[in-house]
mmCIF file of C-alpha atoms and ligand atoms in Angstrom:
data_model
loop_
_atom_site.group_PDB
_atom_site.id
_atom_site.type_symbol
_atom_site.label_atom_id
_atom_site.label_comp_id
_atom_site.label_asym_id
_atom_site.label_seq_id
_atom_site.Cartn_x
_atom_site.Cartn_y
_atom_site.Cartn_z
ATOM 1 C CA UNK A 15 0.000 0.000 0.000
ATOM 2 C CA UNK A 16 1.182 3.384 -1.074
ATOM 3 C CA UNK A 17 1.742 5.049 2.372
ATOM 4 C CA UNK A 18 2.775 8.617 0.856
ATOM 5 C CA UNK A 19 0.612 11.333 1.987
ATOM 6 C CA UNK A 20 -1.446 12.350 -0.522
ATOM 7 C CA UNK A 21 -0.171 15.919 -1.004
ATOM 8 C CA UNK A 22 2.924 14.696 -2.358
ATOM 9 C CA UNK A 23 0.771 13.939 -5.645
ATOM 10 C CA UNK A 24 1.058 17.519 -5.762
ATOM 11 C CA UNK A 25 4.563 18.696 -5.464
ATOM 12 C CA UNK A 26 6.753 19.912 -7.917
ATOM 13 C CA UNK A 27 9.214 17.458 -8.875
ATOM 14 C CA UNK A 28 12.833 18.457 -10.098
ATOM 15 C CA UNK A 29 16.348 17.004 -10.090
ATOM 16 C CA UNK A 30 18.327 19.786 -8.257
ATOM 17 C CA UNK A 31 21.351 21.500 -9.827
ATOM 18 C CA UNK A 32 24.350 19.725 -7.860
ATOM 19 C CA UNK A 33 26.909 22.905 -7.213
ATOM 20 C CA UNK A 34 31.011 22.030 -6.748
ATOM 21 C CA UNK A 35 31.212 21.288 -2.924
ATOM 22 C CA UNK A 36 32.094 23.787 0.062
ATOM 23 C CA UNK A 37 34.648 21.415 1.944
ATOM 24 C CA UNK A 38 35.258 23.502 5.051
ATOM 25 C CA UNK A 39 38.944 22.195 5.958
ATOM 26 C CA UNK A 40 42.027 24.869 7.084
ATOM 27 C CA UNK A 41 44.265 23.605 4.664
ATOM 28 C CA UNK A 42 42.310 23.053 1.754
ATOM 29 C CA UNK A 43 43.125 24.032 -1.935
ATOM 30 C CA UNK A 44 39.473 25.111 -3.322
ATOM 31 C CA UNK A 45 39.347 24.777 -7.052
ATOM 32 C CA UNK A 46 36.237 23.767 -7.965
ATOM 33 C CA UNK A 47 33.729 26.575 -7.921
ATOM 34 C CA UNK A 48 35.418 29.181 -10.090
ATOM 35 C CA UNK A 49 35.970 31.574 -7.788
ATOM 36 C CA UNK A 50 37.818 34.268 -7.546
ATOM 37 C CA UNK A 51 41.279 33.539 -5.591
ATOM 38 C CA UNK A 52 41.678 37.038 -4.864
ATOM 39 C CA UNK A 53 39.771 40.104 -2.032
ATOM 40 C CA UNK A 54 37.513 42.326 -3.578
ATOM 41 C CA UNK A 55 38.681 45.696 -4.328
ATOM 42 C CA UNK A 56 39.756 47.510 -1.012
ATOM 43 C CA UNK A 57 37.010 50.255 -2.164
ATOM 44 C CA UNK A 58 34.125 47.427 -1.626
ATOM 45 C CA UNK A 59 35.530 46.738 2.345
ATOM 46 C CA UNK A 60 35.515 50.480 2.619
ATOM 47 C CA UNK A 61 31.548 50.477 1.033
ATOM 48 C CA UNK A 62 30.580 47.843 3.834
ATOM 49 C CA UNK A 63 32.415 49.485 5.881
ATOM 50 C CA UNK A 64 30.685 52.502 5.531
ATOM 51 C CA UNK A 65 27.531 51.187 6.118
ATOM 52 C CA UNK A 66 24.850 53.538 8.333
ATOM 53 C CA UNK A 67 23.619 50.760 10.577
ATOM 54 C CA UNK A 68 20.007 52.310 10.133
ATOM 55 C CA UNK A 69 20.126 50.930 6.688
ATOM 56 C CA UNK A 70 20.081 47.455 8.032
ATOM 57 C CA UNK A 71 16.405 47.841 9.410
ATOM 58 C CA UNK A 72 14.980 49.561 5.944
ATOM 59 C CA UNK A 73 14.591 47.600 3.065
ATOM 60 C CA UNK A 74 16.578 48.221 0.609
ATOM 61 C CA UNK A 75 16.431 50.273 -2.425
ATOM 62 C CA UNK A 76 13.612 49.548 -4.972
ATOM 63 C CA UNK A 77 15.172 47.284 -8.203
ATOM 64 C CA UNK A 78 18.515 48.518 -7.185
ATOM 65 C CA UNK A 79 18.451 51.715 -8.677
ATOM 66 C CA UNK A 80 21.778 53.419 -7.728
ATOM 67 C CA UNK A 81 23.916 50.073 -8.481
ATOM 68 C CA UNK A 82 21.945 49.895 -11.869
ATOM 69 C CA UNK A 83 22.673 53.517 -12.703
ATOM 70 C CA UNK A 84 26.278 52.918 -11.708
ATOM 71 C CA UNK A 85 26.528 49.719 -13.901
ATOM 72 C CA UNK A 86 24.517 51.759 -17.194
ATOM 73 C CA UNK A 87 26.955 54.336 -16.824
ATOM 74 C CA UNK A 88 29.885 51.753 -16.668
ATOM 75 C CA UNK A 89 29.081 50.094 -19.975
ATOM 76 C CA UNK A 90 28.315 53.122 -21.427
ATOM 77 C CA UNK A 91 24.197 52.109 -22.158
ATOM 78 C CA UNK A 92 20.902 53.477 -20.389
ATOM 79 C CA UNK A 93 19.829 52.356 -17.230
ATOM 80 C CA UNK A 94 16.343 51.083 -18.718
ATOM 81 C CA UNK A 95 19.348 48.745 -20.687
ATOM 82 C CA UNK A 96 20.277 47.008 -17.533
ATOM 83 C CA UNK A 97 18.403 44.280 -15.099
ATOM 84 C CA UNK A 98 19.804 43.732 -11.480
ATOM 85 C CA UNK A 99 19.431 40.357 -10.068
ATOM 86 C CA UNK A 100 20.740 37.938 -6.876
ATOM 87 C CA UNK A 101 23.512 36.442 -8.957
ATOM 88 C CA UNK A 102 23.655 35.634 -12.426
ATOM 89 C CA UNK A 103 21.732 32.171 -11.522
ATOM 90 C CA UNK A 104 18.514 34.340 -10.201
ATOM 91 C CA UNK A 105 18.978 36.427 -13.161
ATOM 92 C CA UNK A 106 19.052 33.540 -15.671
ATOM 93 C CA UNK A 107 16.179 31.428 -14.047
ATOM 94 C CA UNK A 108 13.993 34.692 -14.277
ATOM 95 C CA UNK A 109 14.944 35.104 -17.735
ATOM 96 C CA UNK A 110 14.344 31.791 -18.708
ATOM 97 C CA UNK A 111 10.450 31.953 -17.066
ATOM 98 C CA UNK A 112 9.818 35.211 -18.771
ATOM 99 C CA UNK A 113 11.226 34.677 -22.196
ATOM 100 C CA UNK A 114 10.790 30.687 -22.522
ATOM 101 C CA UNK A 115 7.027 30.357 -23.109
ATOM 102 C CA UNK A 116 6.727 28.945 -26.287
ATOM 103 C CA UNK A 117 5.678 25.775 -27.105
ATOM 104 C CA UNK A 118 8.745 24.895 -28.682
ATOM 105 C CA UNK A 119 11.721 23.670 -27.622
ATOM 106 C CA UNK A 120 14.608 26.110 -26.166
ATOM 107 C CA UNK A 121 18.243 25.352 -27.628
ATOM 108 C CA UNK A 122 21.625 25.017 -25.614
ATOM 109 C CA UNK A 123 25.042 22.688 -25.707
ATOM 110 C CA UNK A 124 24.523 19.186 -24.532
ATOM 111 C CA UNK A 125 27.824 20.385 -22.899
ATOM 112 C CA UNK A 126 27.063 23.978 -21.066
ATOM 113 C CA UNK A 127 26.361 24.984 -17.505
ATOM 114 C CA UNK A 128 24.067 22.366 -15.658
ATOM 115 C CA UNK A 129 21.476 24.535 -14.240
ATOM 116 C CA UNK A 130 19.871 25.530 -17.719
ATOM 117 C CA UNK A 131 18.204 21.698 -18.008
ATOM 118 C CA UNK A 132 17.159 22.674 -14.383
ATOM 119 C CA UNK A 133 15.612 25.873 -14.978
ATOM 120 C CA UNK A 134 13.877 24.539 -18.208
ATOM 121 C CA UNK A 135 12.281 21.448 -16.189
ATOM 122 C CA UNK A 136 10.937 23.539 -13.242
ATOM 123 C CA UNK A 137 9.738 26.201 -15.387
ATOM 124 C CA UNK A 138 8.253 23.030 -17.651
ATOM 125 C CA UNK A 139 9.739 24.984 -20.833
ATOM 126 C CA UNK A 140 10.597 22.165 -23.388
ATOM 127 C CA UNK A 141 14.398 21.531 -24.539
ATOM 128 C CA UNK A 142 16.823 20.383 -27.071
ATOM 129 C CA UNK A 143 20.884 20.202 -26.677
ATOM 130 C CA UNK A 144 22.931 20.298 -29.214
ATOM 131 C CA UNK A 145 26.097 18.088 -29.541
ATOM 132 C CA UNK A 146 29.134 20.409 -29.374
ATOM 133 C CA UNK A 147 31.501 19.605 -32.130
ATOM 134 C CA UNK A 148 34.319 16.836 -31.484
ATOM 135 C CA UNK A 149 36.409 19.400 -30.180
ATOM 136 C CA UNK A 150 34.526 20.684 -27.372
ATOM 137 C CA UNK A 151 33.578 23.768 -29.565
ATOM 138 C CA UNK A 152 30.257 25.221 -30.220
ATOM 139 C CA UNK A 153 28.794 25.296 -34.004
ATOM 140 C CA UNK A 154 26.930 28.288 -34.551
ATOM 141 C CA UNK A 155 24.979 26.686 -37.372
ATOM 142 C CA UNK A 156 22.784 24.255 -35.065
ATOM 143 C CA UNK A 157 20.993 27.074 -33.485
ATOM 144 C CA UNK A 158 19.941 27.903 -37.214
ATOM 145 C CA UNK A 159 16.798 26.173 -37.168
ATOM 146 C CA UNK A 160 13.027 26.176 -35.559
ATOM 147 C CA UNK A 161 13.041 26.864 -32.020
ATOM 148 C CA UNK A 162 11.559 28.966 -28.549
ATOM 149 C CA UNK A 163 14.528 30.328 -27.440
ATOM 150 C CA UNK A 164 18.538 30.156 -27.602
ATOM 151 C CA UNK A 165 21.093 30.141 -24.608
ATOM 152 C CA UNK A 166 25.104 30.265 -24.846
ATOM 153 C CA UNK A 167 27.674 30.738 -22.525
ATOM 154 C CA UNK A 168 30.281 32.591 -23.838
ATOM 155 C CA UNK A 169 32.673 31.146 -23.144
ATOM 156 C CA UNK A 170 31.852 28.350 -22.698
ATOM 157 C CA UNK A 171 31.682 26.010 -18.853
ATOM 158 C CA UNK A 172 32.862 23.550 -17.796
ATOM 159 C CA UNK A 173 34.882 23.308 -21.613
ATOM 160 C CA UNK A 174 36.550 27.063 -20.881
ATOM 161 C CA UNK A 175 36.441 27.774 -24.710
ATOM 162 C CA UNK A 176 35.221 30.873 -26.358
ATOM 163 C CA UNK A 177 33.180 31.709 -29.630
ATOM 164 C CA UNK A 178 34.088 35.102 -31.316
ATOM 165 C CA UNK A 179 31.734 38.088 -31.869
ATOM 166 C CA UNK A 180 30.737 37.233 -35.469
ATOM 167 C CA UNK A 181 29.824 33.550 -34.556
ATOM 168 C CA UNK A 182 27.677 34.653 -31.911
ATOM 169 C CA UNK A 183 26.065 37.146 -34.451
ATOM 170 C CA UNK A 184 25.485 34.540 -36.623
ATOM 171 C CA UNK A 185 23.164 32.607 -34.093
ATOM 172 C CA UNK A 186 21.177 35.756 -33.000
ATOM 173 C CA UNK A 187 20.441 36.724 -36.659
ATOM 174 C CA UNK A 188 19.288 33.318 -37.424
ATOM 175 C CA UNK A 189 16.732 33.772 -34.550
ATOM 176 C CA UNK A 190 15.030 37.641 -35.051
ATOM 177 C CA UNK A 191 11.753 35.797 -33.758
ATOM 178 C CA UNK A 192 13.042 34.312 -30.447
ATOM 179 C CA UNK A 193 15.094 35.655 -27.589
ATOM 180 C CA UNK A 194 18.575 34.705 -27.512
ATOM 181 C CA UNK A 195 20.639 34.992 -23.690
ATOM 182 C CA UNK A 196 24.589 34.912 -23.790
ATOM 183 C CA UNK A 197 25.494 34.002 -20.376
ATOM 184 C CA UNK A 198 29.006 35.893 -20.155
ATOM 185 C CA UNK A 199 30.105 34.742 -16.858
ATOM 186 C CA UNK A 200 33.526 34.353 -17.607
ATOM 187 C CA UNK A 201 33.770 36.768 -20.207
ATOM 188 C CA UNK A 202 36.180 39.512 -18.664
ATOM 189 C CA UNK A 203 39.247 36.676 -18.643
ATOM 190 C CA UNK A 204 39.659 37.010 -22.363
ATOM 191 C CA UNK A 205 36.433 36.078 -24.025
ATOM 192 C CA UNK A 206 35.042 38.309 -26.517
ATOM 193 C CA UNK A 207 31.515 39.968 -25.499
ATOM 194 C CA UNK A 208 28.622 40.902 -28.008
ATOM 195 C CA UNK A 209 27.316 44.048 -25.607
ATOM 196 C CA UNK A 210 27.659 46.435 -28.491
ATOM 197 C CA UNK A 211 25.109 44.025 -30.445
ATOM 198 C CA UNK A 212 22.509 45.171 -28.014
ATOM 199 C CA UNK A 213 21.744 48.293 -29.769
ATOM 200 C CA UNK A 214 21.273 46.310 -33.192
ATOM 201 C CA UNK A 215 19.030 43.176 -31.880
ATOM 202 C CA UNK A 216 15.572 43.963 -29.629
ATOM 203 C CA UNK A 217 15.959 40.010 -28.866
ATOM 204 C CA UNK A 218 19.744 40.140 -27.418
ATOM 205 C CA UNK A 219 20.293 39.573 -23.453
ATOM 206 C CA UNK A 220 23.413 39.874 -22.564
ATOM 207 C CA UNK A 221 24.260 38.221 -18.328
ATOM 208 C CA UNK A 222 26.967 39.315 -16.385
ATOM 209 C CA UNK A 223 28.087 38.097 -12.608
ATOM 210 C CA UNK A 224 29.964 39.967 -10.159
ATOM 211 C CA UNK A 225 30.626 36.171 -8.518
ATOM 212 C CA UNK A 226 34.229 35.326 -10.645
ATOM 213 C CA UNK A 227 36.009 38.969 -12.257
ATOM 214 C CA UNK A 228 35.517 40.952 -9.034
ATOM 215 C CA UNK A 229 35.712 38.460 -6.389
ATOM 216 C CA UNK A 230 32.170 39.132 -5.159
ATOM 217 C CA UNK A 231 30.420 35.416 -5.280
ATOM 218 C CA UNK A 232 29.831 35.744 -1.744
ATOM 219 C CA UNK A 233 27.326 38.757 -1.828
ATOM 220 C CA UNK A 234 25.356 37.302 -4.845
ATOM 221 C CA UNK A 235 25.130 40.089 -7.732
ATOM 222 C CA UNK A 236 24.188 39.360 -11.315
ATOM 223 C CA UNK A 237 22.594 41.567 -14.004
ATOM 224 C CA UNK A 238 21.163 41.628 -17.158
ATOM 225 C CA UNK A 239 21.841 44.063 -20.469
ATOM 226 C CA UNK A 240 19.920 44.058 -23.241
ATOM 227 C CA UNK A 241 16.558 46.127 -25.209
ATOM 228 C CA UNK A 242 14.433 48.124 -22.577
ATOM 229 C CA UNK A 243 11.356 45.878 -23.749
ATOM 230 C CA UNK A 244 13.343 42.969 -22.662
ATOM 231 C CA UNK A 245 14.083 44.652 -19.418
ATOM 232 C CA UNK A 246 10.374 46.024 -18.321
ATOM 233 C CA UNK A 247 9.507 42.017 -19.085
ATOM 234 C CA UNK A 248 12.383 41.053 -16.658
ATOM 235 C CA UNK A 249 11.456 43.636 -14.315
ATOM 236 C CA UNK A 250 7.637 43.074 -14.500
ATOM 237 C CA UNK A 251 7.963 39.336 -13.959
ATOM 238 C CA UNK A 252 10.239 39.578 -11.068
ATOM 239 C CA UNK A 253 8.471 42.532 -9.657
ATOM 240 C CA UNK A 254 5.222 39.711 -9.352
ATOM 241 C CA UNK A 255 7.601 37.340 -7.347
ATOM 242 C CA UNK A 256 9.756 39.387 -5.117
ATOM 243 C CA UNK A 257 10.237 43.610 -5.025
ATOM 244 C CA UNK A 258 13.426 43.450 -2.736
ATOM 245 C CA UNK A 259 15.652 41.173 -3.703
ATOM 246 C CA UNK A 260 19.231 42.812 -3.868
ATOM 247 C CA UNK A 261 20.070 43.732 -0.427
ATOM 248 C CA UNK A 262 21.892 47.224 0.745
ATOM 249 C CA UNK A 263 25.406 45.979 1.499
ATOM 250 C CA UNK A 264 25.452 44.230 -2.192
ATOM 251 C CA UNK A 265 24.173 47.486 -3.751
ATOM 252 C CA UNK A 266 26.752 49.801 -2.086
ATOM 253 C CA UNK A 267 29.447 46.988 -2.494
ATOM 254 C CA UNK A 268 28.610 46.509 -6.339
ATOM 255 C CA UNK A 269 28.628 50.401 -6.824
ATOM 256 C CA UNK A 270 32.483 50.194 -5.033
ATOM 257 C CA UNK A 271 33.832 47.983 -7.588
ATOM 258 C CA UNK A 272 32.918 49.544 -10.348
ATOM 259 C CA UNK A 273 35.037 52.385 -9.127
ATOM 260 C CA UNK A 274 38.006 50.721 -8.927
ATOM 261 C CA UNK A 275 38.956 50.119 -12.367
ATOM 262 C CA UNK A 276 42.609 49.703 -11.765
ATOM 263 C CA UNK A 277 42.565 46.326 -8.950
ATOM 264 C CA UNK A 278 39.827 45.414 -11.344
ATOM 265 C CA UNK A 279 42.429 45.128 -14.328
ATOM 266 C CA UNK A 280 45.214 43.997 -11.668
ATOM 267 C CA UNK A 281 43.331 40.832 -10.505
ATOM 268 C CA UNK A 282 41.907 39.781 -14.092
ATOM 269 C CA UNK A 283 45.806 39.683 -15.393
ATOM 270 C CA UNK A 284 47.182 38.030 -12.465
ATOM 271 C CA UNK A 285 45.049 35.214 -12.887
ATOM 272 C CA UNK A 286 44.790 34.995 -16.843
ATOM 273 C CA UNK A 287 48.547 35.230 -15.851
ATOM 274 C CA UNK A 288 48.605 32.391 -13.610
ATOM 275 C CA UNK A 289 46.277 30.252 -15.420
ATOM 276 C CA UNK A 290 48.790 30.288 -18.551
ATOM 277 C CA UNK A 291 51.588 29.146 -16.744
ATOM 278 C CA UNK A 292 49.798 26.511 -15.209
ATOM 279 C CA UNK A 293 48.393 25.633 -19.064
ATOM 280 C CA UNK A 294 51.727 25.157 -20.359
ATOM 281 C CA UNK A 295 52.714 22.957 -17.058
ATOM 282 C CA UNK A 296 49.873 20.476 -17.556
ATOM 283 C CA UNK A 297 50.240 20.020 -20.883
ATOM 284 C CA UNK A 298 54.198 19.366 -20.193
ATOM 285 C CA UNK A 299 52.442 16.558 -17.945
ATOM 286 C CA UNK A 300 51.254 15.103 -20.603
ATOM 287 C CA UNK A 301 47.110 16.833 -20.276
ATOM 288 C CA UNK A 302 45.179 17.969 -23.137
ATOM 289 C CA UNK A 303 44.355 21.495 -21.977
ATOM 290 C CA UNK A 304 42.036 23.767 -23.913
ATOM 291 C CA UNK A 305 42.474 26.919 -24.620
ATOM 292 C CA UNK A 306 40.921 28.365 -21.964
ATOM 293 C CA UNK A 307 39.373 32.521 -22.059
ATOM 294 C CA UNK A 308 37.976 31.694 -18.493
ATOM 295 C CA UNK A 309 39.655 31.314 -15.022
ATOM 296 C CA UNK A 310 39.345 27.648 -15.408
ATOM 297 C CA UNK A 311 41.196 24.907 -17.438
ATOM 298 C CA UNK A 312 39.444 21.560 -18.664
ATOM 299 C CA UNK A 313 42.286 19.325 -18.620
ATOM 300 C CA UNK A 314 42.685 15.920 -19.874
ATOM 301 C CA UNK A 315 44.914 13.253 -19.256
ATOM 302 C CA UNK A 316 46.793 10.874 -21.631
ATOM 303 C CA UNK A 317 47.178 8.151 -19.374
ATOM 304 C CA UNK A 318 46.055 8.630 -16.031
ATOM 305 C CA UNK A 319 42.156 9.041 -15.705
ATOM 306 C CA UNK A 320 40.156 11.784 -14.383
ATOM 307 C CA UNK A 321 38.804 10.560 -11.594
ATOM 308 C CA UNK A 322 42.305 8.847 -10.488
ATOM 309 C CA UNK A 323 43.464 12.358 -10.677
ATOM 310 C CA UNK A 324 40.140 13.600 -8.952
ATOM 311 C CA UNK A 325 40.403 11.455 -5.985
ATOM 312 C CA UNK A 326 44.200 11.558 -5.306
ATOM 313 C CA UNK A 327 43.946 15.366 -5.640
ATOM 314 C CA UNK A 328 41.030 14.980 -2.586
ATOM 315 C CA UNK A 329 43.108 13.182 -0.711
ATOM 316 C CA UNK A 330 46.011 16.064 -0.430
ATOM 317 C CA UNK A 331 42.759 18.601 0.556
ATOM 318 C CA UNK A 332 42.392 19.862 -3.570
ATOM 319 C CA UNK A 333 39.032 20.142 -4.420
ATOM 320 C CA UNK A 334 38.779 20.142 -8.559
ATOM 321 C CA UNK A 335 35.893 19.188 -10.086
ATOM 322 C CA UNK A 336 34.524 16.618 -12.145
ATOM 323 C CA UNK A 337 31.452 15.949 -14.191
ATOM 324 C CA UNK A 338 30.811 12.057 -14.911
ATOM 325 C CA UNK A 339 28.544 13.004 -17.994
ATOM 326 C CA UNK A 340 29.175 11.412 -21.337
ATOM 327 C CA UNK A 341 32.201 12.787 -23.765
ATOM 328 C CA UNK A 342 33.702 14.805 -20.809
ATOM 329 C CA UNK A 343 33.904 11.626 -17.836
ATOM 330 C CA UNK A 344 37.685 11.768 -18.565
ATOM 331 C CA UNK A 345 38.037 15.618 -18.395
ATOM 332 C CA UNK A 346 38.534 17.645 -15.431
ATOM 333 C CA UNK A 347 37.829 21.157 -14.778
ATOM 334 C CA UNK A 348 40.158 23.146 -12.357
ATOM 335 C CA UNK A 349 39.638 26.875 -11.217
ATOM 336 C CA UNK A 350 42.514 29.055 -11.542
ATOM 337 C CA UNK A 351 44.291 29.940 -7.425
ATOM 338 C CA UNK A 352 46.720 31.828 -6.676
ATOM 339 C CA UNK A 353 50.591 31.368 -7.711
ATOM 340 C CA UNK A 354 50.652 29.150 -4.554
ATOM 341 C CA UNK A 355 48.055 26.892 -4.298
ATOM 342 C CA UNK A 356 48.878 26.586 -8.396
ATOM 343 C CA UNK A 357 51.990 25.487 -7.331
ATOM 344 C CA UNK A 358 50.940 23.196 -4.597
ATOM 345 C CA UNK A 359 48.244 21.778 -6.988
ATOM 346 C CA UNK A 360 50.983 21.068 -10.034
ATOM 347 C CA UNK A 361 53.421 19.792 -7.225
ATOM 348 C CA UNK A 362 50.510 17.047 -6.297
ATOM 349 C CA UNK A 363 49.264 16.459 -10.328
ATOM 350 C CA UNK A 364 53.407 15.723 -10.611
ATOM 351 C CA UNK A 365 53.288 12.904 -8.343
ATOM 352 C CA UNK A 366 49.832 11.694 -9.251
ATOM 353 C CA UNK A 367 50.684 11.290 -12.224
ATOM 354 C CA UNK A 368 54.472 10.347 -12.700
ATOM 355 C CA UNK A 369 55.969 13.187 -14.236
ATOM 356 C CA UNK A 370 58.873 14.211 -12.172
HETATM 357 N N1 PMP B 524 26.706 31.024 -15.615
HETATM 358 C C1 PMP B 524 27.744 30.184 -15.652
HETATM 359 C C2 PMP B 524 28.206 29.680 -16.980
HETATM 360 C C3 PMP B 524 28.369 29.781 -14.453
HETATM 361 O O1 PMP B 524 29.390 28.915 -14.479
HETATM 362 C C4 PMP B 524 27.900 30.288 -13.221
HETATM 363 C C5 PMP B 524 28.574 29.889 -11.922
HETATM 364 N N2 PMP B 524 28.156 28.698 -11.364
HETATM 365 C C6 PMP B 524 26.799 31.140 -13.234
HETATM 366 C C7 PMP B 524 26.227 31.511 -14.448
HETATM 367 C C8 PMP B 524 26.151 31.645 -11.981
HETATM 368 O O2 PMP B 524 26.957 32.474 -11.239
HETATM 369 P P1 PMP B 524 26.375 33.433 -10.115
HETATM 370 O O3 PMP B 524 24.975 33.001 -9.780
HETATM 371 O O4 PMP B 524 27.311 33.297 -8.982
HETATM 372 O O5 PMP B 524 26.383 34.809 -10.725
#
């Protein structure tokens, strides 16, 4: 007899996203959630700093105005151009349930970040993935064809490659009728963003995190560019779920970094720095490393398997991470540290793997 209570014929099933874990150990080595090795800007510790305690007990400013003024005037667009959200994940899901209604199926890589299959079964939006190419890359041409909506990350995760301006144009002019979101995450460590193409396409939305370039993952700020129609839907729809969702420290915080364009800069060559010395290491090891415009590598080993690599790496307190889905179970993706802990990590891959 089925003993389940009978509400649970009800519920809302979903297969979570599974995020890298948050091993709390002193002497860990954390490279497996693509974050930021480096503080914040000093300016963003003076912002929090700074913070009237009164503001604690008000809620906080409606859609984020001043951080969304500070951002418009950053890129150099209007503010009715730009979309505030709690991370780039909140922005994303709220994109995907105001833009993803058709009855047709949305189109992404079978190899891309994990959460858009999420998003699209919660929000019950249908879906197709499309094989990358042999090579990890991304063929703009499969997104030429009859579909409810298009999503990209640019560049790439967990493969850490990047398509160039005029591919990306390709897809969104093969798609006037649809909306078409470039998740650009990772863009500041080299990619190539299409932001100026939001000017020329009503159906561009362009996503940007504060959680990898400027150090910032812990306060949770994401935001949207793209047509004003695109943003009044955004704001309407999340407007009907939540009015306050960015709260005051993140909104002072956000505006701080912005103003320091110079540590900004500083950080994003130290580790695009960093992660091409430890590129030409690996591949000295004997690791097929792609050519990475993120602060990540997806690595590959000759001989020694992934999740050899994966498990002796856990045992010396590095956390990379690893993905046992078809065409990448032998691949492993590792987040870009410091000079240090890139050291300690290519000291431990040395011995794992032989190559004295
Ligand atoms: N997009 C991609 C491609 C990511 O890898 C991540 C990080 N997990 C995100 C979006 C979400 O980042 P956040 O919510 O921290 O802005």
């Amino acid at each position: 007899m089925d003993k389940r209570p009978e509400w649970t014929a009800h519920v809302r099933r979903v297969t979570p996203y599974v995020p890298g874990e948050q091993p709390n150990e002193t002497d860990m080595i954390k490279l497996n959630t693509n974050e930021n090795p480096y503080p914040p800007s000093p300016a963003v510790f003076e912002a929090c700093h700074n913070l009237d305690p009164a503001a604690f007990s008000l809620y906080p400013e409606l859609s984020a105005g001043s951080l969304v003024r500070s951002l418009a005037a950053y890129h150099g667009i209007s503010e009715r151009e730009v979309f505030v959200g709690v991370g780039s994940d909140d922005v994303l899901s709220l994109a995907f349930l105001t833009f993803f209604n058709a009855d047709k199926p949305i189109l992404f890589a079978d190899i891309t970040y994990s959460f858009y299959p999420v998003w699209a079964e919660v929000y019950r939006i249908p879906f197709a993935c499309m094989a990358l190419r042999p090579d990890l890359t991304i063929d703009p041409a499969d997104y030429d064809r009859e579909n409810g909506g298009v999503v990209i990350a640019n560049p790439n995760a967990p493969t850490s490659i990047g398509m160039t301006v005029s591919q990306i144009e390709d897809v969104i002019r093969a798609n006037p009728g649809v909306v078409v979101i470039i998740d650009e995450a990772y863009v500041d460590f080299g990619g190539e963003t299409v932001l100026p193409l939001i000017s020329k396409y009503d159906n561009l939305l362009v996503v940007r995190t504060y959680s990898k370039s400027r150090s910032l993952a812990g306060m949770r700020i994401g935001y949207a560019m793209g047509n004003e129609n695109l943003i009044q839907a955004l704001n309407d729809v999340k407007e009907s779920i939540n009015s306050y969702t960015i709260n005051t420290a993140s909104i002072r915080m956000g505006i701080a970094s912005l103003g320091d364009e110079q540590y900004f800069q500083e950080n994003l060559q130290k580790v695009m720095r960093t992660r091409e010395r430890v590129k030409e290491a690996l591949r000295e090891m004997g690791f097929d490393v792609k050519q990475s415009q993120t602060n990540f590598l997806f690595v590959s080993h000759h001989t020694v398997p992934a999740t050899e690599i994966f498990e002796k790496l856990k045992q010396r307190h590095i956390y990379v991470r690893y993905f046992s889905k078809k065409r990448i179970e032998n691949y492993l993706r590792i987040t870009v540290g410091t000079e240090e802990q890139m050291d300690r990590f290519l000291e431990a891959v040395r011995e794992i793997t032989g190559t004295f």
